[in-house]
Coordinates of C-alpha atoms in Angstrom, one line a residue:
Chain A
D5 CA 0.0 0.0 0.0
A6 CA 1.2 3.5 -0.7
G7 CA 2.1 5.6 2.3
V8 CA 1.8 9.3 2.6
I9 CA 3.1 11.0 -0.6
Q10 CA 4.7 14.4 -0.6
S11 CA 6.0 16.5 -3.4
P12 CA 8.4 17.9 -4.2
R13 CA 11.0 16.1 -2.1
H14 CA 13.4 19.0 -2.4
E15 CA 12.7 22.6 -3.2
V16 CA 15.3 25.4 -3.5
T17 CA 13.9 28.9 -4.0
E18 CA 14.8 32.5 -3.6
M19 CA 13.5 34.8 -0.9
G20 CA 10.2 36.4 -1.9
Q21 CA 9.0 33.5 -4.1
E22 CA 5.8 31.5 -3.5
V23 CA 6.3 27.9 -2.4
T24 CA 3.6 25.2 -2.6
L25 CA 4.1 21.9 -0.9
R26 CA 1.8 19.0 -1.6
C27 CA 0.5 16.0 0.3
K28 CA -1.6 12.9 -0.5
P29 CA -2.6 11.2 2.7
I30 CA -3.2 7.4 3.1
S31 CA -6.5 6.5 1.6
G32 CA -9.2 6.3 4.3
H33 CA -7.3 8.4 6.8
D34 CA -9.5 11.3 7.9
Y35 CA -6.9 13.3 9.8
L36 CA -4.1 15.2 8.1
F37 CA -1.2 17.0 9.8
W38 CA 1.4 19.4 8.6
Y39 CA 4.7 19.7 10.6
R40 CA 7.9 21.6 10.2
Q41 CA 11.3 20.3 11.5
T42 CA 14.4 22.4 12.2
M43 CA 17.5 21.7 14.3
M44 CA 16.7 24.6 16.6
R45 CA 13.0 24.0 17.2
G46 CA 12.6 20.3 16.5
L47 CA 9.3 19.0 15.0
E48 CA 6.4 21.5 15.3
L49 CA 2.8 21.0 14.4
L50 CA 1.6 23.7 12.0
I51 CA -2.0 22.7 11.3
Y52 CA -4.2 19.7 11.2
F53 CA -7.4 18.8 9.4
N54 CA -10.3 16.4 10.1
N55 CA -12.5 15.4 7.2
N56 CA -10.9 18.3 5.2
V57 CA -11.8 20.9 7.8
P58 CA -9.0 22.8 9.6
I59 CA -9.2 22.0 13.3
D60 CA -6.2 23.7 14.8
D61 CA -4.0 26.2 13.0
S62 CA -2.4 27.7 16.1
G63 CA 1.0 26.5 15.0
M64 CA 1.0 28.4 11.7
P65 CA 3.9 30.9 12.1
E66 CA 2.3 33.9 10.4
D67 CA 0.0 35.0 7.6
R68 CA 2.6 34.1 5.0
F69 CA 1.6 30.5 5.6
S70 CA -1.7 29.0 4.5
A71 CA -2.9 25.4 4.1
K72 CA -5.9 23.9 2.3
M73 CA -7.5 20.5 1.9
P74 CA -9.9 20.7 -1.0
N75 CA -10.7 16.9 -0.8
A76 CA -9.9 13.8 1.2
S77 CA -6.9 12.9 -1.0
F78 CA -5.0 16.2 -1.3
S79 CA -3.6 19.0 0.8
T80 CA -1.3 21.9 0.1
L81 CA 0.8 24.1 2.3
K82 CA 1.7 27.5 0.8
I83 CA 4.3 30.0 1.8
Q84 CA 4.0 33.4 0.2
P85 CA 6.4 35.2 0.3
S86 CA 9.1 32.8 1.4
E87 CA 11.9 33.9 3.7
P88 CA 15.3 32.2 4.5
R89 CA 14.0 31.4 8.0
D90 CA 11.4 29.2 6.4
S91 CA 14.1 26.7 5.4
A92 CA 13.2 23.4 7.1
V93 CA 11.9 20.0 6.4
Y94 CA 8.1 20.0 6.1
F95 CA 6.3 16.7 6.9
C96 CA 2.8 15.7 6.2
A97 CA 1.2 12.9 8.3
S98 CA -2.1 11.2 8.3
S99 CA -4.1 9.0 10.7
F100 CA -7.4 7.3 11.0
P101 CA -8.0 7.5 14.7
F102 CA -10.7 5.8 16.7
R103 CA -9.0 7.2 19.7
S104 CA -6.0 9.5 20.3
T105 CA -3.6 6.5 20.5
D106 CA -3.7 5.8 16.8
T107 CA -0.5 6.2 14.9
Q108 CA 0.3 9.1 12.7
Y109 CA 2.0 8.0 9.5
F110 CA 4.5 10.5 8.1
G111 CA 5.4 11.2 4.5
P112 CA 9.1 11.4 3.5
G113 CA 9.1 15.2 3.8
T114 CA 9.9 18.1 1.6
R115 CA 13.3 19.7 2.3
L116 CA 12.9 23.4 1.6
T117 CA 15.8 25.8 1.2
V118 CA 15.1 29.5 0.8
L119 CA 18.1 31.5 -0.4
Chain B
R4 CA 2.3 24.6 23.4
K5 CA 3.3 22.8 26.5
E6 CA 6.8 21.4 26.6
V7 CA 8.3 18.0 26.1
E8 CA 11.9 17.8 27.2
Q9 CA 14.6 15.3 26.3
D10 CA 18.3 15.1 26.7
P11 CA 19.6 15.5 23.2
G12 CA 22.6 13.3 23.7
P13 CA 24.3 11.9 21.8
F14 CA 24.4 8.6 23.6
N15 CA 27.3 6.6 22.2
V16 CA 27.1 2.9 23.4
P17 CA 28.8 -0.3 22.3
E18 CA 26.8 -3.2 20.8
G19 CA 25.1 -5.2 23.4
A20 CA 24.8 -2.4 25.9
T21 CA 21.6 -1.3 27.7
V22 CA 20.7 2.3 27.3
A23 CA 17.9 4.4 28.8
F24 CA 16.3 7.6 27.6
N25 CA 14.1 9.9 29.7
C26 CA 11.6 12.5 28.9
T27 CA 9.5 14.9 30.9
Y28 CA 6.3 16.7 29.9
S29 CA 4.6 19.7 31.3
N30 CA 1.0 19.3 30.4
S31 CA -0.6 17.3 33.2
A32 CA -3.8 16.8 31.1
S33 CA -1.8 14.7 28.5
Q34 CA -3.5 11.4 27.8
S35 CA -1.4 9.5 25.4
F36 CA 2.3 8.9 25.1
F37 CA 4.6 7.5 22.4
W38 CA 8.1 6.9 21.4
Y39 CA 8.9 7.6 17.7
R40 CA 12.1 6.8 15.9
Q41 CA 13.7 8.9 13.3
D42 CA 16.6 7.8 11.1
C43 CA 18.9 10.4 9.6
R44 CA 17.1 12.3 6.8
K45 CA 14.0 10.2 7.1
E46 CA 10.5 10.6 8.5
P47 CA 9.6 9.8 12.1
K48 CA 8.0 6.4 12.6
L49 CA 6.1 5.0 15.6
L50 CA 8.3 2.8 17.8
M51 CA 5.8 2.1 20.5
S52 CA 3.0 3.5 22.6
V53 CA 3.5 4.0 26.3
Y54 CA 0.9 2.7 28.6
S55 CA 0.3 3.5 32.3
S56 CA 1.2 0.0 33.3
G57 CA 4.4 0.0 31.3
N58 CA 4.9 -2.1 28.2
E59 CA 7.6 -4.1 26.5
D60 CA 8.2 -5.0 22.9
G61 CA 11.1 -7.3 22.4
R62 CA 14.3 -5.4 23.5
F63 CA 12.3 -2.2 24.1
T64 CA 10.6 -1.3 27.4
A65 CA 8.6 1.9 28.0
Q66 CA 7.5 3.3 31.3
L67 CA 5.2 6.1 32.3
N68 CA 5.1 7.9 35.6
R69 CA 2.1 10.3 35.6
A70 CA 2.8 11.7 39.0
S71 CA 6.2 12.9 38.0
Q72 CA 5.2 13.5 34.4
Y73 CA 8.1 11.4 33.2
I74 CA 8.4 8.8 30.4
S75 CA 11.3 6.4 29.8
L76 CA 12.6 4.1 27.1
L77 CA 15.0 1.2 27.8
I78 CA 16.8 -0.6 25.0
R79 CA 18.5 -3.8 25.9
D80 CA 21.2 -5.6 23.9
S81 CA 21.7 -2.6 21.6
K82 CA 22.2 -3.3 17.9
L83 CA 23.9 -1.2 15.3
S84 CA 20.6 -0.8 13.6
D85 CA 19.2 1.0 16.7
S86 CA 21.3 4.0 15.9
A87 CA 18.7 6.8 15.3
T88 CA 17.1 9.7 17.0
Y89 CA 14.3 8.8 19.5
L90 CA 11.5 11.2 19.9
C91 CA 9.3 11.4 23.0
V92 CA 5.7 12.3 21.9
V93 CA 2.8 13.4 24.0
N94 CA -0.8 14.0 23.1
E95 CA -2.0 17.4 24.2
G96 CA -5.0 16.0 25.8
S97 CA -7.6 17.5 23.5
G98 CA -8.0 16.6 19.9
Y99 CA -5.3 14.7 18.1
A100 CA -2.4 17.2 18.2
L101 CA 0.9 15.6 19.1
N102 CA 3.7 17.4 20.9
F103 CA 7.2 16.1 20.0
G104 CA 10.4 16.4 22.0
K105 CA 13.5 17.4 20.1
G106 CA 14.8 13.9 20.3
T107 CA 17.7 12.0 21.8
S108 CA 20.4 10.8 19.5
L109 CA 21.7 7.2 19.9
L110 CA 24.8 5.8 18.2
V111 CA 25.6 2.2 18.7
T112 CA 29.1 1.3 17.8
P113 CA 30.7 -2.1 17.0

């Protein structure tokens, strides 16, 4: 079975450019999570969706970041305009929880470098 | 968000050694606890859940102390393949948001 799919795997862009990261969750999973990982701050939850509806976006750093989930099989995280401090690995994860102990399955991540 | 604290290490141990990692969390309302493993330049993967009664999975044993808000992971008979970063993870107590520690790095040497 396919796991969580993310694209692109690597992105190098210049400051000020728009960046769009994409995620396809595991089929049947109704929770989708976006995380950012840096050496300094570790793994941080940015936003999560349930049944395509954003539930908690309190981790989104600022208005330059936005996330959408137009359907159950696709989500995007957009940064506009991008800044060098946005450089990080961005992970998407999905889960199908009956209870909070269910596992989150992570995608391979997108390594973003903003010059 | 409330904090999850881990010793970053690195822990350098020889093959066959026993090693223990600790983690503390600040949100007393937390309900669920996990250890995830992350290999270099890879995604985190669930290693094991942590139950109140403690649980064991092969060479791995996890313990939870709710009173002290403390979680531990014990690895016995370390293998080279255990080399990774181990992330302590706590459910915030409401919804399904997970709070990750920054991880403890383990290097098992021949």
